[in-house]
Short mmCIF file of C-alpha atoms in Angstrom, two decimals:
data_model
loop_
_atom_site.label_atom_id
_atom_site.label_comp_id
_atom_site.label_asym_id
_atom_site.label_seq_id
_atom_site.Cartn_x
_atom_site.Cartn_y
_atom_site.Cartn_z
CA MET P 195 -0.08 -0.18 -0.17
CA GLU P 196 2.86 2.32 0.99
CA MET P 197 4.83 1.72 -2.02
CA GLU P 198 1.79 2.23 -4.21
CA ARG P 199 0.94 5.46 -2.54
CA PHE P 200 4.54 6.97 -2.80
CA THR P 201 4.68 5.59 -6.62
CA PHE P 202 1.41 7.47 -7.19
CA LYS P 203 2.17 10.30 -5.49
CA THR P 204 5.64 10.99 -6.93
CA TRP P 205 4.13 10.54 -10.20
CA LEU P 206 1.39 12.90 -9.48
CA SER P 207 3.75 15.42 -7.96
CA GLY P 208 5.87 15.34 -11.34
CA ILE P 209 2.77 16.29 -13.16
CA LEU P 210 1.94 19.24 -10.86
CA ALA P 211 5.31 20.60 -11.13
CA PHE P 212 5.55 20.40 -14.72
CA LEU P 213 2.13 22.20 -15.13
CA MET P 214 3.36 24.73 -12.43
CA LEU P 215 6.42 25.30 -14.41
CA THR P 216 4.65 25.87 -17.61
CA VAL P 217 2.71 28.78 -16.06
CA VAL P 218 5.81 30.70 -15.18
CA GLY P 219 7.30 32.01 -18.53
CA GLU P 220 10.70 32.43 -17.17
CA THR P 221 10.93 28.80 -16.27
CA SER P 222 14.04 27.31 -18.28
CA GLY P 223 14.04 24.20 -20.35
CA THR P 224 15.97 22.33 -18.17
CA GLU P 225 13.60 23.02 -15.11
CA LYS P 226 10.76 21.65 -17.28
CA ASN P 227 12.82 18.30 -18.57
CA MET P 228 13.73 17.70 -14.66
CA ALA P 229 9.85 17.99 -13.84
CA LEU P 230 8.80 15.83 -16.76
CA SER P 231 11.70 13.14 -15.57
CA GLY P 232 10.04 12.09 -12.47
CA ILE P 233 6.67 11.44 -14.68
CA GLU P 234 8.52 9.37 -17.55
CA ARG P 235 10.35 7.25 -14.82
CA GLN P 236 7.11 5.90 -13.81
CA VAL P 237 5.37 5.56 -17.32
CA LYS P 238 6.89 3.34 -20.05
CA THR P 239 5.63 4.03 -23.63
CA GLU P 240 5.08 1.61 -26.53
CA ALA P 241 6.81 3.67 -29.11
CA PRO P 242 8.68 7.11 -29.43
CA GLU P 243 6.07 8.53 -31.52
CA GLN P 244 3.56 8.36 -28.84
CA LYS P 245 5.22 11.43 -27.09
CA THR P 246 3.77 13.63 -30.09
CA THR P 247 -0.02 13.01 -28.58
CA ARG P 248 -0.44 15.84 -26.55
CA THR P 249 -3.25 18.06 -28.20
CA PRO P 250 -3.37 21.70 -28.55
CA LEU P 251 -5.96 21.61 -25.54
CA HIS P 252 -3.66 20.02 -23.26
CA THR P 253 -0.87 22.35 -23.98
CA ALA P 254 -2.87 25.40 -23.56
CA ILE P 255 -4.29 23.88 -20.07
CA GLU P 256 -0.91 23.23 -19.12
CA ASN P 257 0.38 26.62 -20.04
CA GLY P 258 -2.51 28.31 -18.00
CA ASP P 259 -4.00 29.88 -21.04
CA MET P 260 -7.67 29.42 -20.11
CA ALA P 261 -8.99 31.56 -22.53
CA LEU P 262 -7.62 29.33 -25.31
CA ALA P 263 -8.38 26.13 -23.29
CA GLU P 264 -12.06 27.55 -23.00
CA ARG P 265 -12.28 28.29 -26.88
CA TYR P 266 -11.08 24.94 -27.88
CA VAL P 267 -13.58 23.49 -25.53
CA SER P 268 -16.61 25.53 -27.04
CA GLU P 269 -15.62 24.20 -30.04
CA LYS P 270 -15.49 20.62 -28.94
CA LYS P 271 -11.97 20.03 -29.81
CA TRP P 272 -9.78 17.17 -28.51
CA ILE P 273 -12.23 16.78 -25.31
CA ASN P 274 -11.58 13.18 -24.87
CA ASP P 275 -7.97 12.87 -26.60
CA ARG P 276 -5.16 11.51 -24.33
CA ASP P 277 -1.73 12.09 -24.26
CA VAL P 278 1.08 9.88 -23.58
CA PHE P 279 0.68 9.09 -20.19
CA GLY P 280 -2.90 8.48 -20.86
CA LEU P 281 -4.19 11.62 -19.46
CA THR P 282 -7.18 13.59 -20.94
CA PRO P 283 -7.73 17.45 -20.69
CA LEU P 284 -10.04 16.79 -17.94
CA HIS P 285 -7.14 15.03 -15.89
CA PHE P 286 -5.05 18.03 -16.74
CA THR P 287 -7.85 20.56 -15.53
CA VAL P 288 -8.72 18.50 -12.27
CA ILE P 289 -5.12 18.32 -11.47
CA ARG P 290 -5.09 22.14 -11.81
CA ASP P 291 -8.15 22.58 -9.31
CA ASN P 292 -9.92 24.73 -12.50
CA GLN P 293 -13.59 24.15 -11.47
CA ARG P 294 -14.81 26.58 -14.07
CA LEU P 295 -12.83 24.47 -17.04
CA VAL P 296 -14.08 21.39 -15.26
CA LYS P 297 -17.52 22.34 -15.74
CA LYS P 298 -17.09 23.38 -19.19
CA LEU P 299 -15.65 20.12 -20.34
CA LEU P 300 -17.98 18.27 -18.70
CA LEU P 301 -20.78 20.45 -20.47
CA ALA P 302 -18.87 19.53 -23.83
CA GLY P 303 -18.89 15.92 -23.29
CA ALA P 304 -15.64 14.95 -21.46
CA ASP P 305 -15.90 11.29 -20.47
CA THR P 306 -15.14 10.88 -16.61
CA SER P 307 -14.64 7.07 -16.68
CA LEU P 308 -11.51 7.60 -19.01
CA ALA P 309 -8.65 6.21 -16.81
CA ASP P 310 -4.77 7.11 -17.67
CA HIS P 311 -2.12 4.37 -18.15
CA ARG P 312 -2.35 3.28 -14.08
CA GLY P 313 -5.85 3.43 -14.41
CA ASP P 314 -6.67 6.57 -12.47
CA THR P 315 -9.66 8.37 -13.17
CA PRO P 316 -10.12 12.17 -12.66
CA LEU P 317 -11.85 11.15 -9.57
CA HIS P 318 -8.95 9.24 -8.27
CA MET P 319 -6.65 12.30 -8.75
CA VAL P 320 -9.05 14.60 -7.11
CA ALA P 321 -8.87 12.36 -4.24
CA ALA P 322 -5.31 11.57 -4.05
CA HIS P 323 -4.10 15.20 -4.22
CA GLN P 324 -6.76 16.35 -1.85
CA GLY P 325 -8.43 18.48 -4.73
CA PRO P 326 -11.66 20.57 -4.07
CA LEU P 327 -14.94 19.21 -2.98
CA GLU P 328 -16.70 21.00 -5.77
CA ILE P 329 -14.76 19.43 -8.33
CA ALA P 330 -15.78 15.95 -7.15
CA GLN P 331 -19.12 16.87 -6.85
CA MET P 332 -19.06 17.76 -10.48
CA LEU P 333 -17.51 14.61 -11.69
CA LEU P 334 -19.78 12.46 -9.90
CA ASP P 335 -22.81 14.52 -11.13
CA GLY P 336 -21.24 14.00 -14.60
CA GLY P 337 -21.23 10.19 -14.00
CA ALA P 338 -18.00 9.31 -12.48
CA ASN P 339 -17.75 5.93 -11.28
CA ILE P 340 -17.51 6.37 -7.28
CA ASN P 341 -16.07 2.92 -7.10
CA ALA P 342 -13.53 2.98 -10.23
CA ILE P 343 -10.36 0.89 -9.51
CA ASN P 344 -6.86 1.57 -10.73
CA GLN P 345 -4.38 -1.34 -11.88
CA GLN P 346 -3.59 -1.65 -7.97
CA GLY P 347 -7.30 -1.99 -7.44
CA GLY P 348 -7.31 1.32 -5.50
CA THR P 349 -10.55 3.37 -5.61
CA PRO P 350 -11.16 7.42 -5.08
CA LEU P 351 -12.17 6.32 -1.57
CA HIS P 352 -8.74 4.48 -0.86
CA TRP P 353 -7.25 7.72 -1.74
CA ALA P 354 -9.58 10.14 0.10
CA ALA P 355 -9.21 7.77 3.47
CA GLY P 356 -5.29 7.59 3.03
CA GLU P 357 -4.86 11.34 2.40
CA GLY P 358 -7.16 11.94 5.59
CA ASN P 359 -9.54 14.11 3.35
CA LEU P 360 -12.59 13.57 5.56
CA ALA P 361 -14.86 15.87 3.39
CA LEU P 362 -14.17 13.52 0.23
CA VAL P 363 -14.48 10.40 2.43
CA GLY P 364 -18.22 11.78 3.59
CA LEU P 365 -18.99 12.60 0.07
CA PHE P 366 -17.94 9.35 -1.45
CA LEU P 367 -19.69 7.21 1.07
CA GLN P 368 -22.73 9.46 0.66
CA ARG P 369 -22.63 8.95 -3.01
CA GLY P 370 -22.37 5.37 -3.10
CA ALA P 371 -18.72 4.19 -2.18
CA LYS P 372 -18.21 0.74 -0.99
CA PRO P 373 -16.35 1.06 2.65
CA ASP P 374 -15.02 -2.43 2.30
CA ILE P 375 -14.05 -2.70 -1.00
CA THR P 376 -10.33 -4.05 -1.43
CA ASP P 377 -7.31 -3.29 -3.17
CA VAL P 378 -4.84 -5.94 -4.80
CA LYS P 379 -3.47 -6.58 -1.62
CA GLY P 380 -6.95 -7.06 -0.09
CA GLU P 381 -6.63 -3.88 1.91
CA THR P 382 -9.52 -1.75 2.43
CA PRO P 383 -10.23 2.01 2.71
CA LEU P 384 -10.11 1.35 6.43
CA HIS P 385 -6.61 -0.36 6.34
CA TRP P 386 -5.38 2.81 4.15
CA ALA P 387 -6.87 5.12 6.99
CA VAL P 388 -5.09 3.37 10.03
CA ASP P 389 -1.89 2.82 7.89
CA SER P 390 -1.79 6.79 7.50
CA SER P 391 -2.88 7.28 11.06
CA ARG P 392 -6.14 9.12 10.22
CA LEU P 393 -8.09 8.91 13.30
CA ASP P 394 -11.17 10.90 12.05
CA VAL P 395 -11.32 9.13 8.75
CA VAL P 396 -11.26 5.78 10.74
CA ARG P 397 -14.03 6.92 12.99
CA HIS P 398 -16.22 7.89 9.95
CA LEU P 399 -15.75 4.87 8.07
CA LEU P 400 -16.66 2.90 10.93
CA ARG P 401 -19.77 4.71 11.44
CA ALA P 402 -20.67 4.02 7.86
CA GLY P 403 -20.20 0.42 8.24
CA ALA P 404 -16.85 -0.36 7.52
CA ASP P 405 -15.62 -4.03 8.73
CA PRO P 406 -13.02 -3.38 11.92
CA GLY P 407 -11.54 -6.76 11.76
CA ARG P 408 -11.65 -7.26 7.73
CA ILE P 409 -7.79 -8.82 6.91
CA ASN P 410 -5.73 -8.44 3.89
CA LEU P 411 -4.19 -10.73 1.93
CA SER P 412 -1.25 -11.03 4.47
CA GLY P 413 -3.74 -12.00 7.01
CA ARG P 414 -3.58 -8.51 8.78
CA SER P 415 -6.44 -6.55 9.92
CA PRO P 416 -6.30 -2.83 10.72
CA LEU P 417 -5.66 -3.44 14.13
CA HIS P 418 -2.22 -5.21 13.11
CA LEU P 419 -1.33 -1.91 11.53
CA ALA P 420 -2.44 0.37 14.29
CA ALA P 421 -0.16 -1.66 16.58
CA LYS P 422 2.79 -1.59 14.14
CA ASN P 423 2.52 2.03 13.82
CA GLY P 424 1.78 2.83 17.44
CA GLN P 425 -1.60 4.36 16.91
CA LEU P 426 -2.92 4.06 20.57
CA ASP P 427 -6.10 5.89 19.84
CA ILE P 428 -6.94 3.98 16.67
CA ALA P 429 -6.45 0.58 18.15
CA THR P 430 -8.65 1.71 21.28
CA LEU P 431 -11.41 2.53 18.85
CA LEU P 432 -11.21 -0.71 16.92
CA ILE P 433 -11.15 -2.47 20.15
CA GLU P 434 -14.45 -1.13 21.09
CA ARG P 435 -16.13 -1.99 17.87
CA GLY P 436 -15.23 -5.66 18.97
CA VAL P 437 -12.26 -6.46 16.65
CA ASP P 438 -10.47 -9.65 17.32
CA LEU P 439 -7.21 -9.13 19.22
CA GLY P 440 -6.13 -12.66 18.50
CA THR P 441 -6.28 -12.43 15.00
CA ARG P 442 -3.29 -13.81 13.22
CA GLY P 443 -1.08 -12.84 10.01
CA VAL P 444 0.01 -15.31 7.66
CA SER P 445 3.16 -15.30 9.52
CA GLY P 446 1.03 -16.13 12.68
CA ASP P 447 1.84 -12.62 13.98
CA THR P 448 -0.77 -10.96 16.37
CA PRO P 449 -1.09 -7.14 17.18
CA LEU P 450 0.34 -7.86 20.52
CA HIS P 451 3.60 -9.33 18.42
CA TRP P 452 3.79 -6.13 16.90
CA ALA P 453 3.09 -3.87 19.76
CA ALA P 454 5.99 -5.80 21.67
CA GLY P 455 8.13 -5.67 18.75
CA GLN P 456 7.83 -1.83 18.38
CA GLY P 457 8.51 -1.15 22.19
CA ASN P 458 5.12 0.35 22.60
CA VAL P 459 4.53 0.00 26.35
CA ASP P 460 0.96 1.53 26.34
CA MET P 461 -0.32 -0.68 23.38
CA VAL P 462 1.00 -3.85 25.02
CA ARG P 463 -0.63 -2.72 28.26
CA LEU P 464 -4.02 -2.07 26.31
CA PHE P 465 -3.69 -5.46 24.80
CA SER P 466 -2.65 -7.39 27.72
CA MET P 467 -5.41 -6.27 29.98
CA ARG P 468 -7.82 -7.68 27.32
CA ILE P 469 -6.66 -10.84 26.18
CA ARG P 470 -5.86 -14.15 28.06
CA ASP P 471 -3.10 -15.69 26.05
CA LEU P 472 0.13 -13.63 26.30
CA ASN P 473 2.13 -16.25 24.50
CA PRO P 474 0.63 -16.58 20.78
CA ARG P 475 3.26 -18.16 18.70
CA ALA P 476 4.39 -16.66 15.14
CA LYS P 477 5.59 -18.45 12.54
CA HIS P 478 8.89 -19.80 13.79
CA GLY P 479 7.45 -20.17 17.42
CA GLU P 480 7.96 -17.04 18.79
CA THR P 481 5.98 -15.16 21.51
CA PRO P 482 5.84 -11.33 22.01
CA LEU P 483 8.13 -11.54 24.53
CA HIS P 484 10.43 -12.97 22.17
CA TRP P 485 10.18 -9.90 19.41
CA ALA P 486 10.56 -7.51 22.62
CA VAL P 487 13.69 -9.20 23.77
CA PHE P 488 14.91 -9.47 20.27
CA ARG P 489 14.53 -5.45 19.97
CA GLY P 490 15.66 -4.99 23.33
CA HIS P 491 12.74 -3.37 24.73
CA TYR P 492 12.98 -3.61 28.40
CA ASP P 493 10.06 -1.94 29.61
CA VAL P 494 7.60 -4.05 27.42
CA ALA P 495 9.64 -7.41 28.24
CA ALA P 496 9.00 -6.46 31.87
CA LEU P 497 5.40 -5.54 31.57
CA LEU P 498 4.48 -8.76 29.67
CA ILE P 499 6.38 -10.72 32.34
CA ALA P 500 4.30 -8.86 35.10
CA SER P 501 1.27 -9.72 33.02
CA GLY P 502 2.17 -13.39 33.13
CA ALA P 503 4.05 -14.07 29.82
CA ASP P 504 5.84 -17.32 29.78
CA CYS P 505 9.79 -16.84 30.38
CA ASN P 506 10.50 -20.35 29.74
CA ALA P 507 8.59 -20.41 26.20
CA MET P 508 10.80 -21.93 23.40
CA ASP P 509 10.62 -20.86 19.63
CA ALA P 510 10.88 -23.23 16.82
CA LEU P 511 14.88 -23.39 17.56
CA GLY P 512 14.26 -24.00 21.00
CA LYS P 513 15.56 -20.69 22.25
CA THR P 514 13.76 -18.92 24.90
CA PRO P 515 13.70 -15.26 25.81
CA LEU P 516 16.70 -15.49 28.02
CA GLN P 517 18.89 -17.20 25.38
CA LEU P 518 17.89 -14.85 22.71
CA ALA P 519 18.51 -12.13 25.26
CA ARG P 520 22.16 -13.32 25.88
CA ALA P 521 22.77 -13.68 22.38
CA LYS P 522 21.52 -10.33 21.50
CA GLY P 523 23.85 -8.92 24.31
CA HIS P 524 20.57 -7.17 26.19
CA GLU P 525 22.20 -7.38 29.57
CA LYS P 526 19.53 -5.53 31.61
CA ILE P 527 16.81 -8.12 29.89
CA VAL P 528 19.06 -10.89 30.70
CA GLN P 529 19.26 -9.81 34.40
CA LEU P 530 15.15 -9.33 34.34
CA LEU P 531 14.88 -12.99 32.96
CA LEU P 532 17.26 -14.74 34.70
CA PRO P 533 15.31 -15.41 38.09
CA ARG P 534 12.25 -16.15 36.20
CA SER P 535 13.92 -18.73 33.78
CA THR P 536 14.39 -22.55 33.86
CA LEU P 537 18.17 -22.91 33.32
CA ASN P 538 18.22 -26.55 31.89
CA THR P 539 16.69 -25.67 28.75
CA VAL P 540 18.43 -27.08 25.57
CA ASP P 541 19.16 -25.10 22.65
CA ARG P 542 18.07 -27.62 19.64
CA THR P 543 20.20 -26.30 17.29
CA GLN P 544 23.62 -24.34 16.61
CA LYS P 545 21.88 -22.28 14.05
CA PRO P 546 21.39 -18.66 14.98
CA ALA P 547 17.79 -17.61 16.15
CA PRO P 548 15.38 -16.91 13.19
CA VAL P 549 15.26 -12.84 12.98
CA PRO P 550 11.55 -11.87 13.55
CA ASN P 551 10.09 -10.07 10.81
CA ILE P 552 9.48 -6.87 12.56
#
């Protein structure tokens, strides 16, 4: 999810930068080329001649010549033509936040469903760069598909949620956006909102019926992400909504594993007060205590032990938290575990302890 967002945001930023540069008459050709290079790195063309597909209408919009652009639109010229990136004049206008021209394009027959080479419609772009609510409304009134998916399965609601745009999230849900629609990684808009620490959006999605326990293709629920990112308020909200604290990822990891591995004492306390099993096993047999010890998180280890975690639990290689603490050189944790551990445990292998995926 993060890589998809980073790639698209980089690409969109390149387009925005180029459009801004072309408005400034004194901008050098070198600067323009630098702006374009960010775009070209993200899009592979079939043939060099495709780079000539930008129309006079595209050019007028990118040059900020709205009078000329409006003239072309009134003549219905190049309304739905695409450039090398698959961008239509409507894409260009949305990126520029020009409400007046968006309205004229729609009246002239601009197709809101046309997507660029990444599968993004103009409505995706409004959401991705936090464009005006009014433009989103115009596009929807003009027939835009609220649940359109791009090549990564992302919808406008995914982007609005990830960017924390509460107004757009509210509009999209009101206009029929599916709160539990998933991208190619199985992630819902709620996953995106949690991963971006958007508490208000999380709250709004939950009120709209989003499933707080929906897992992605890695088996992880939004609570896993909240635990991983240290979002205590979001984790509390999800728990209040009845999410299962024992949900396991495909690697056997629970939210408690992530909280322990990240050294988040408050998060571990929140979980440990609400679950019975403090020793769930991940893929290699590690408990949350193993994860805390591996990272050297003394306070978390102490809290887990005080809450009843098993100090003698062995991972798949027969290593206890004490043996792991010694191997990692965490002497303070060694002293914490020593009086609480059975000393006759046997290491079943000479191989190094598996590295938790944290």
